[in-house]
């Protein structure tokens, strides 16, 4: 099976909290939390996908981001390559455009959330 290429972005507010999104009903793993993002389109760069996904999902404009890491996460039926980015410059108020709940969380408390394994992996 072909690996799935996914990007995710960590957006921080002025208080240093990071934004997480809850997968909406009807999607695989609904109710679990993850960093906002999604699948790359054919021929799309990871950074381009990040900009597109965060605009589509949250309505924010990304101006700069730094790649944190890229690593595989093995699921029972596929391998997901997660490209994780720290969004360093963005504009707009994140809002739910994909039916997902959003929450700002202190990074030290992320382990208290039901984060998807791919998003909590460290590579």
mmCIF file of C-alpha atoms in Angstrom:
data_model
loop_
_atom_site.group_PDB
_atom_site.id
_atom_site.type_symbol
_atom_site.label_atom_id
_atom_site.label_comp_id
_atom_site.label_asym_id
_atom_site.label_seq_id
_atom_site.Cartn_x
_atom_site.Cartn_y
_atom_site.Cartn_z
ATOM 1 C CA UNK A 1 0.000 0.000 0.000
ATOM 2 C CA UNK A 2 1.277 3.465 -0.918
ATOM 3 C CA UNK A 3 2.306 5.615 2.069
ATOM 4 C CA UNK A 4 0.124 8.624 2.885
ATOM 5 C CA UNK A 5 1.900 11.996 3.020
ATOM 6 C CA UNK A 6 0.468 14.351 5.658
ATOM 7 C CA UNK A 7 1.427 17.798 6.950
ATOM 8 C CA UNK A 8 0.524 19.252 10.342
ATOM 9 C CA UNK A 9 1.174 22.641 11.873
ATOM 10 C CA UNK A 10 1.677 23.855 15.401
ATOM 11 C CA UNK A 11 0.234 27.338 15.869
ATOM 12 C CA UNK A 12 0.938 29.118 19.158
ATOM 13 C CA UNK A 13 -1.044 31.948 20.719
ATOM 14 C CA UNK A 14 0.361 34.905 22.687
ATOM 15 C CA UNK A 15 0.183 32.847 25.918
ATOM 16 C CA UNK A 16 2.350 30.075 24.409
ATOM 17 C CA UNK A 17 -0.505 27.584 24.042
ATOM 18 C CA UNK A 18 -0.674 25.341 20.966
ATOM 19 C CA UNK A 19 -3.815 24.759 18.895
ATOM 20 C CA UNK A 20 -5.247 21.263 18.513
ATOM 21 C CA UNK A 21 -8.299 20.136 16.560
ATOM 22 C CA UNK A 22 -10.753 17.341 17.275
ATOM 23 C CA UNK A 23 -11.564 15.030 14.375
ATOM 24 C CA UNK A 24 -15.243 15.562 13.502
ATOM 25 C CA UNK A 25 -17.940 12.889 13.334
ATOM 26 C CA UNK A 26 -17.844 10.901 10.114
ATOM 27 C CA UNK A 27 -14.059 10.959 9.789
ATOM 28 C CA UNK A 28 -11.751 8.120 10.768
ATOM 29 C CA UNK A 29 -10.774 8.321 14.444
ATOM 30 C CA UNK A 30 -13.532 10.882 15.137
ATOM 31 C CA UNK A 31 -13.315 12.496 18.564
ATOM 32 C CA UNK A 32 -9.539 12.201 18.829
ATOM 33 C CA UNK A 33 -7.308 15.293 18.855
ATOM 34 C CA UNK A 34 -4.563 16.234 16.388
ATOM 35 C CA UNK A 35 -2.554 19.140 15.095
ATOM 36 C CA UNK A 36 -4.348 20.854 12.196
ATOM 37 C CA UNK A 37 -3.299 19.820 8.707
ATOM 38 C CA UNK A 38 -3.996 17.176 6.127
ATOM 39 C CA UNK A 39 -2.908 15.208 3.088
ATOM 40 C CA UNK A 40 -0.661 16.521 0.352
ATOM 41 C CA UNK A 41 -2.145 16.809 -3.127
ATOM 42 C CA UNK A 42 -0.260 15.316 -6.074
ATOM 43 C CA UNK A 43 2.757 17.480 -6.957
ATOM 44 C CA UNK A 44 2.280 19.725 -3.907
ATOM 45 C CA UNK A 45 5.204 20.692 -1.677
ATOM 46 C CA UNK A 46 4.872 20.043 2.069
ATOM 47 C CA UNK A 47 5.020 23.774 2.835
ATOM 48 C CA UNK A 48 2.435 24.504 0.128
ATOM 49 C CA UNK A 49 0.154 21.830 1.581
ATOM 50 C CA UNK A 50 0.560 23.313 5.059
ATOM 51 C CA UNK A 51 -0.424 26.794 3.828
ATOM 52 C CA UNK A 52 -3.421 25.381 1.938
ATOM 53 C CA UNK A 53 -4.625 23.065 4.699
ATOM 54 C CA UNK A 54 -4.466 25.683 7.472
ATOM 55 C CA UNK A 55 -6.340 28.144 5.272
ATOM 56 C CA UNK A 56 -9.015 25.557 4.386
ATOM 57 C CA UNK A 57 -9.416 24.178 7.917
ATOM 58 C CA UNK A 58 -8.843 27.269 10.072
ATOM 59 C CA UNK A 59 -9.117 30.318 7.812
ATOM 60 C CA UNK A 60 -5.621 31.534 8.734
ATOM 61 C CA UNK A 61 -2.920 32.797 6.402
ATOM 62 C CA UNK A 62 0.503 31.246 6.939
ATOM 63 C CA UNK A 63 3.465 33.453 6.028
ATOM 64 C CA UNK A 64 6.336 31.429 7.522
ATOM 65 C CA UNK A 65 6.894 28.017 9.080
ATOM 66 C CA UNK A 66 9.861 25.864 10.025
ATOM 67 C CA UNK A 67 9.903 22.123 9.583
ATOM 68 C CA UNK A 68 10.206 20.454 12.970
ATOM 69 C CA UNK A 69 10.465 16.837 11.817
ATOM 70 C CA UNK A 70 9.273 14.298 9.281
ATOM 71 C CA UNK A 71 8.725 10.720 10.338
ATOM 72 C CA UNK A 72 6.712 7.603 9.512
ATOM 73 C CA UNK A 73 3.908 6.329 11.702
ATOM 74 C CA UNK A 74 2.820 2.752 11.050
ATOM 75 C CA UNK A 75 -0.891 2.071 11.248
ATOM 76 C CA UNK A 76 -2.357 -1.425 10.944
ATOM 77 C CA UNK A 77 -3.392 -0.807 7.320
ATOM 78 C CA UNK A 78 -0.935 1.858 6.091
ATOM 79 C CA UNK A 79 2.100 4.010 6.761
ATOM 80 C CA UNK A 80 1.566 7.719 7.349
ATOM 81 C CA UNK A 81 4.515 10.041 6.763
ATOM 82 C CA UNK A 82 3.906 13.052 8.997
ATOM 83 C CA UNK A 83 5.657 16.298 8.166
ATOM 84 C CA UNK A 84 5.360 18.459 11.318
ATOM 85 C CA UNK A 85 5.864 22.242 11.109
ATOM 86 C CA UNK A 86 6.069 25.076 13.626
ATOM 87 C CA UNK A 87 4.121 28.000 12.180
ATOM 88 C CA UNK A 88 6.197 31.077 13.019
ATOM 89 C CA UNK A 89 4.218 33.775 11.229
ATOM 90 C CA UNK A 90 0.494 33.726 10.562
ATOM 91 C CA UNK A 91 -2.532 35.996 10.502
ATOM 92 C CA UNK A 92 -6.179 35.479 11.353
ATOM 93 C CA UNK A 93 -8.246 34.045 14.164
ATOM 94 C CA UNK A 94 -8.378 30.245 13.855
ATOM 95 C CA UNK A 95 -11.952 29.082 13.434
ATOM 96 C CA UNK A 96 -13.533 25.759 12.648
ATOM 97 C CA UNK A 97 -14.198 25.514 8.915
ATOM 98 C CA UNK A 98 -14.186 21.705 8.753
ATOM 99 C CA UNK A 99 -16.667 20.896 11.545
ATOM 100 C CA UNK A 100 -13.918 20.273 14.093
ATOM 101 C CA UNK A 101 -13.690 21.505 17.675
ATOM 102 C CA UNK A 102 -10.594 23.603 18.407
ATOM 103 C CA UNK A 103 -8.725 24.026 21.669
ATOM 104 C CA UNK A 104 -5.645 25.946 22.839
ATOM 105 C CA UNK A 105 -3.522 23.776 25.159
ATOM 106 C CA UNK A 106 -0.356 24.393 27.124
ATOM 107 C CA UNK A 107 2.341 22.222 25.504
ATOM 108 C CA UNK A 108 3.175 20.642 28.877
ATOM 109 C CA UNK A 109 -0.442 19.383 29.083
ATOM 110 C CA UNK A 110 -0.689 17.788 25.637
ATOM 111 C CA UNK A 111 -0.183 14.332 27.155
ATOM 112 C CA UNK A 112 -3.512 14.827 28.999
ATOM 113 C CA UNK A 113 -5.375 15.033 25.671
ATOM 114 C CA UNK A 114 -6.459 12.112 23.509
ATOM 115 C CA UNK A 115 -3.942 12.957 20.788
ATOM 116 C CA UNK A 116 -3.643 10.672 17.757
ATOM 117 C CA UNK A 117 -0.639 8.388 17.981
ATOM 118 C CA UNK A 118 0.826 9.779 14.751
ATOM 119 C CA UNK A 119 0.760 13.290 16.262
ATOM 120 C CA UNK A 120 2.199 12.220 19.598
ATOM 121 C CA UNK A 121 4.965 10.042 18.086
ATOM 122 C CA UNK A 122 8.458 11.433 18.322
ATOM 123 C CA UNK A 123 9.777 9.558 15.302
#
